[in-house]
XYZ file of C-alpha atoms in Angstrom:
375
model
C -41.394 9.126 86.768
C -41.270 8.030 83.218
C -41.997 10.513 80.483
C -44.788 9.427 78.218
C -44.450 10.530 74.669
C -47.208 12.668 73.236
C -49.362 11.634 70.371
C -47.506 13.855 67.954
C -44.085 12.712 68.937
C -41.928 10.453 66.865
C -42.122 7.625 69.376
C -45.918 7.674 69.318
C -45.981 6.925 65.635
C -44.886 3.395 66.341
C -41.606 1.625 65.920
C -39.652 2.714 62.902
C -38.245 0.123 60.559
C -34.555 -0.300 61.090
C -32.545 1.071 58.191
C -29.967 -1.430 57.248
C -27.015 -0.664 55.099
C -27.125 -2.331 51.677
C -25.634 -5.818 51.628
C -22.025 -5.956 50.774
C -21.359 -7.244 47.292
C -20.170 -10.659 48.314
C -20.341 -11.954 44.758
C -18.211 -9.089 43.526
C -15.672 -9.807 46.227
C -15.752 -13.431 45.291
C -15.327 -12.614 41.628
C -12.523 -10.209 42.428
C -10.780 -12.833 44.524
C -11.264 -15.389 41.763
C -9.877 -12.989 39.197
C -6.969 -12.230 41.493
C -6.400 -15.953 42.003
C -6.462 -16.571 38.255
C -4.052 -13.702 37.716
C -1.720 -15.069 40.356
C -1.953 -18.529 38.833
C -1.222 -17.163 35.377
C 1.737 -15.099 36.534
C 4.286 -17.927 36.159
C 2.897 -18.780 32.727
C 3.030 -15.132 31.674
C 6.564 -14.823 32.975
C 7.583 -17.936 31.067
C 6.006 -16.585 27.859
C 7.895 -13.303 28.197
C 11.157 -15.118 28.906
C 10.587 -17.477 25.988
C 9.807 -14.576 23.661
C 13.022 -12.825 24.695
C 15.046 -16.009 24.180
C 13.440 -16.563 20.767
C 14.184 -12.972 19.768
C 17.811 -13.328 20.864
C 18.081 -16.587 18.925
C 16.580 -14.920 15.841
C 19.045 -12.033 16.075
C 21.938 -14.482 16.416
C 20.660 -16.437 13.405
C 20.558 -13.306 11.289
C 23.950 -12.072 12.456
C 25.538 -15.376 11.438
C 23.516 -16.616 8.457
C 23.017 -13.445 6.404
C 26.661 -12.218 6.506
C 27.767 -15.782 5.711
C 25.457 -15.818 2.681
C 26.852 -12.485 1.484
C 30.472 -13.589 1.986
C 29.920 -16.816 0.036
C 28.264 -14.916 -2.795
C 31.213 -12.522 -2.970
C 33.726 -15.393 -2.861
C 31.907 -17.178 -5.696
C 31.924 -14.225 -8.096
C 34.697 -15.776 -10.243
C 32.456 -18.826 -10.688
C 29.654 -16.514 -11.827
C 31.894 -15.321 -14.657
C 33.066 -18.814 -15.619
C 29.839 -20.798 -15.100
C 26.797 -18.680 -14.359
C 24.437 -21.648 -14.111
C 26.496 -23.338 -11.376
C 26.805 -20.061 -9.495
C 23.050 -19.502 -9.358
C 22.509 -23.156 -8.426
C 24.760 -22.776 -5.366
C 23.236 -19.402 -4.518
C 19.775 -20.982 -4.736
C 20.740 -23.693 -2.260
C 21.944 -21.111 0.256
C 18.781 -19.103 -0.319
C 16.679 -22.189 0.380
C 18.563 -22.803 3.622
C 17.873 -19.242 4.754
C 14.159 -19.650 4.023
C 14.230 -22.938 5.928
C 15.736 -21.107 8.886
C 12.850 -18.616 8.881
C 10.315 -21.450 8.563
C 11.875 -23.234 11.551
C 11.067 -20.312 13.854
C 7.354 -20.979 13.411
C 7.733 -24.739 13.549
C 9.469 -24.571 16.945
C 6.603 -22.403 18.220
C 4.026 -24.999 17.147
C 2.759 -23.185 14.047
C 2.227 -25.977 11.547
C 0.589 -26.189 8.126
C -1.956 -28.599 6.668
C -2.033 -28.668 2.867
C -5.142 -29.442 0.814
C -6.081 -29.710 -2.826
C -3.846 -30.738 -5.694
C -0.330 -32.083 -5.309
C 1.895 -29.365 -6.757
C 5.065 -31.428 -6.386
C 4.375 -32.884 -9.827
C 4.920 -29.515 -11.506
C 7.956 -28.254 -9.588
C 10.152 -28.695 -12.659
C 7.860 -26.551 -14.808
C 7.551 -22.790 -14.786
C 4.582 -21.596 -12.769
C 2.986 -18.475 -11.356
C 1.705 -18.873 -7.794
C -1.086 -16.481 -6.788
C -1.655 -16.253 -3.032
C -4.227 -14.386 -0.947
C -2.715 -11.931 1.511
C -3.833 -11.400 5.118
C -0.717 -10.613 7.167
C 3.066 -10.587 7.072
C 3.078 -14.183 8.327
C 1.759 -15.366 4.943
C 5.290 -15.229 3.564
C 6.633 -17.343 6.439
C 3.783 -19.821 5.960
C 4.698 -20.230 2.286
C 8.361 -20.679 3.214
C 7.319 -23.598 5.403
C 4.977 -25.112 2.805
C 7.444 -25.043 -0.073
C 10.454 -26.518 1.729
C 9.516 -30.060 0.692
C 8.729 -29.161 -2.930
C 12.144 -30.069 -4.267
C 14.391 -27.369 -5.743
C 11.524 -24.963 -6.373
C 12.412 -22.733 -3.384
C 15.937 -22.258 -4.723
C 14.557 -21.332 -8.167
C 11.778 -19.067 -6.973
C 11.282 -15.344 -7.463
C 9.169 -13.355 -4.995
C 7.251 -10.181 -5.768
C 6.782 -8.195 -2.562
C 6.206 -4.690 -1.292
C 9.203 -2.373 -1.480
C 9.175 -1.884 2.298
C 10.696 -5.380 2.686
C 13.804 -4.105 0.933
C 14.727 -2.293 4.145
C 14.373 -5.322 6.436
C 17.142 -7.653 7.538
C 16.260 -10.043 4.698
C 16.202 -7.319 2.040
C 19.855 -7.676 1.009
C 19.362 -11.412 0.497
C 16.302 -10.860 -1.703
C 18.166 -8.250 -3.745
C 21.032 -10.644 -4.430
C 18.653 -13.497 -5.235
C 16.767 -11.360 -7.743
C 13.392 -10.868 -6.047
C 11.382 -7.850 -7.138
C 10.205 -5.064 -4.827
C 7.171 -3.233 -6.130
C 5.865 0.147 -4.973
C 2.138 0.515 -4.353
C -0.019 3.442 -5.429
C -1.429 4.927 -8.597
C 1.460 7.353 -8.932
C 3.944 4.481 -9.352
C 1.740 1.903 -11.101
C 2.711 2.345 -14.758
C 6.359 2.955 -13.983
C 6.593 -0.101 -11.734
C 5.044 -2.345 -14.381
C 7.710 -1.293 -16.884
C 10.424 -1.901 -14.295
C 8.945 -5.338 -13.580
C 9.013 -6.232 -17.273
C 12.695 -5.290 -17.546
C 13.453 -7.170 -14.327
C 11.901 -10.359 -15.705
C 13.793 -10.033 -18.979
C 17.150 -9.665 -17.233
C 16.808 -11.844 -14.130
C 14.228 -14.586 -14.589
C 15.559 -17.095 -17.099
C 19.163 -15.932 -16.919
C 19.130 -17.125 -13.281
C 17.180 -20.305 -14.064
C 14.072 -19.292 -12.136
C 11.007 -21.539 -12.262
C 8.271 -20.143 -10.028
C 7.059 -16.631 -9.285
C 5.138 -15.896 -6.079
C 2.702 -13.010 -6.336
C 0.088 -11.584 -3.980
C -2.401 -10.237 -6.548
C -4.660 -8.609 -3.958
C -2.078 -5.855 -3.633
C -2.155 -5.633 0.160
C -3.552 -7.048 3.368
C -7.163 -8.202 3.518
C -8.128 -5.820 6.326
C -6.959 -2.838 4.272
C -8.399 -3.869 0.896
C -11.729 -5.464 1.811
C -13.934 -2.361 1.627
C -12.402 -1.174 -1.649
C -12.790 -4.621 -3.166
C -16.417 -4.893 -2.111
C -17.214 -1.447 -3.534
C -15.567 -2.410 -6.838
C -17.475 -5.712 -6.901
C -20.780 -3.941 -6.305
C -20.058 -1.439 -9.078
C -19.131 -4.119 -11.637
C -21.638 -6.805 -10.594
C -18.937 -9.163 -9.292
C -19.040 -11.606 -6.343
C -19.231 -9.912 -2.941
C -16.266 -11.404 -1.060
C -15.548 -11.276 2.655
C -12.555 -13.531 3.332
C -10.556 -12.518 0.234
C -10.482 -9.548 -2.125
C -10.687 -9.314 -5.882
C -7.182 -9.728 -7.344
C -5.400 -6.938 -9.203
C -4.293 -7.489 -12.767
C -1.292 -5.321 -13.601
C 1.660 -7.432 -12.435
C -0.037 -10.678 -13.489
C -0.562 -9.332 -16.999
C 3.101 -8.343 -17.310
C 4.274 -11.769 -16.079
C 2.030 -13.713 -18.444
C 2.903 -11.586 -21.465
C 6.613 -11.883 -20.723
C 6.861 -15.555 -19.794
C 4.049 -17.528 -21.455
C 5.383 -19.314 -24.529
C 3.800 -18.405 -27.840
C 3.506 -20.381 -31.039
C 5.900 -19.220 -33.706
C 5.878 -21.145 -36.999
C 4.295 -24.122 -35.303
C 6.842 -24.422 -32.486
C 6.712 -22.991 -28.966
C 8.934 -20.057 -28.172
C 9.925 -18.441 -24.893
C 8.518 -15.155 -23.773
C 11.788 -13.269 -24.394
C 15.166 -13.599 -26.071
C 16.760 -15.207 -23.040
C 14.006 -17.774 -23.036
C 14.894 -18.713 -26.604
C 18.511 -19.209 -25.611
C 17.487 -21.489 -22.753
C 14.952 -23.329 -24.963
C 12.358 -22.857 -22.267
C 8.801 -24.009 -22.778
C 7.627 -20.870 -21.022
C 5.355 -20.432 -18.074
C 2.945 -23.375 -18.099
C 0.974 -23.320 -14.831
C -0.995 -20.944 -12.676
C -1.238 -22.108 -9.056
C -4.054 -20.716 -6.932
C -2.943 -20.949 -3.284
C -5.426 -19.999 -0.553
C -4.226 -19.526 3.045
C -6.878 -19.970 5.760
C -6.212 -19.258 9.439
C -8.385 -20.690 12.255
C -11.047 -18.189 13.361
C -9.801 -15.845 10.616
C -6.954 -14.695 12.888
C -3.827 -14.379 10.729
C -0.310 -14.760 12.068
C 1.977 -11.755 11.690
C 5.750 -11.749 11.598
C 6.000 -10.640 15.253
C 4.041 -13.702 16.362
C 6.156 -15.911 14.112
C 9.356 -14.632 15.714
C 8.334 -14.314 19.373
C 5.944 -17.287 19.509
C 3.559 -15.806 22.085
C 0.470 -17.235 20.398
C -0.725 -20.751 21.155
C 0.192 -23.489 18.655
C -2.109 -23.426 15.663
C -2.592 -25.154 12.330
C -2.789 -23.037 9.178
C -4.577 -24.519 6.165
C -3.299 -24.006 2.631
C -5.313 -25.099 -0.408
C -3.765 -25.552 -3.872
C -5.451 -25.506 -7.254
C -3.536 -25.414 -10.527
C -4.429 -24.977 -14.153
C -2.606 -24.489 -17.408
C -1.444 -20.917 -17.750
C -2.873 -18.786 -20.513
C -2.704 -15.175 -21.528
C -5.050 -12.444 -20.365
C -8.470 -11.944 -21.925
C -9.952 -8.612 -22.881
C -12.785 -8.988 -20.385
C -10.463 -9.654 -17.473
C -8.138 -6.873 -18.572
C -10.975 -4.345 -18.589
C -12.013 -5.321 -15.076
C -8.466 -5.563 -13.753
C -8.806 -9.220 -12.722
C -6.327 -12.061 -12.954
C -6.840 -14.370 -15.961
C -7.745 -17.977 -15.427
C -8.091 -17.557 -11.676
C -11.497 -17.310 -10.057
C -11.754 -15.477 -6.714
C -10.400 -17.695 -3.958
C -13.762 -18.198 -2.310
C -14.470 -21.896 -2.854
C -11.550 -23.281 -0.775
C -12.362 -20.988 2.143
C -16.054 -21.805 1.906
C -15.266 -25.531 1.844
C -12.991 -25.149 4.881
C -15.657 -23.237 6.839
C -18.355 -25.781 5.912
C -16.164 -28.660 7.068
C -15.535 -26.911 10.387
C -19.272 -26.251 10.888
C -20.108 -29.847 10.036
C -17.547 -31.107 12.541
C -18.942 -28.851 15.271
C -22.516 -30.012 14.554
C -21.523 -33.669 14.660
C -19.657 -33.143 17.916
C -22.689 -31.374 19.422
C -25.024 -34.202 18.385
C -22.639 -36.783 19.804
C -22.459 -34.870 23.110
C -26.257 -34.802 23.337
C -26.379 -38.530 22.648
C -23.830 -39.300 25.374
C -25.705 -37.102 27.846
C -29.010 -38.809 26.994
C -27.503 -42.251 27.525
C -26.125 -41.107 30.869
C -29.546 -39.838 32.004
C -31.208 -43.104 30.962
C -28.772 -45.094 33.081
């Protein structure tokens, strides 16, 4: 006999739908396998990048262990020449200094970090005294300038850098101290004192060592750290609201211009200090506005410059020069650099050119696709 289910039983209610387990995430497995495959494929490349970075770091350490002590030994050996002929001594020291800067620039060049220069040709004024004002985004800005200025004649050998005091404690600090570069401390507590020290430094080390150019980062720090403060100051004083650069500080620029710009005395130009009169210098004549622009606004830091783990890239540098003049009362009240507008126009021009190129490429791609569909 076969048992017949009653009307209230579960079997009498009809066949139940079969409960199936949810489908396995095949796409996720596929994606995971793809990601794993990509990771496996990239493993040799990643290993090569790590090995290359280690080799570059070892090469950099070897360079420093050989080049910097050699520079110091030559400077010590040439001290008698400094007493007999100071001009020849500083000329030789400048050549060695230029070679060291060329060594640092070569680290980026070997990694594929090149520079494209725009704007005015500043080679024509390398024999004149000039103040170069540069926007500041990362530690790699200094290395970028070292690469740019290598082909500008003897200007690298006769150049004075103004940089943060923290660089004094790096491997290159002893070289900068011997060369006569100036290390400035940041902060309101040190501002007035540092400006007085800078003035004395210029009086004793600029023209006595036959310096021509001064490199200054008037923004006073990196863009990412100063942007908000600059924008708040611009809003308060009804100044341009800048995103890619910050409003420049005035203190160090004011000291440099007052100390080095030649003034008219009895109808003839005179140097900014007593040493300038001895050298019959015409004084500081040019202000160079240099704007550094990185692709996608991603600056290169010193670690990238040394290790070379970033893909090759082209950094754009725009130059604009004008005749140097002293500070005005309006600029001094606002704390802005005289004769130098905010470095917005070169960056805006660079961004517009990139957008135009992308638009033209997009239109051309659409045209090619349309022609292909027609055929």
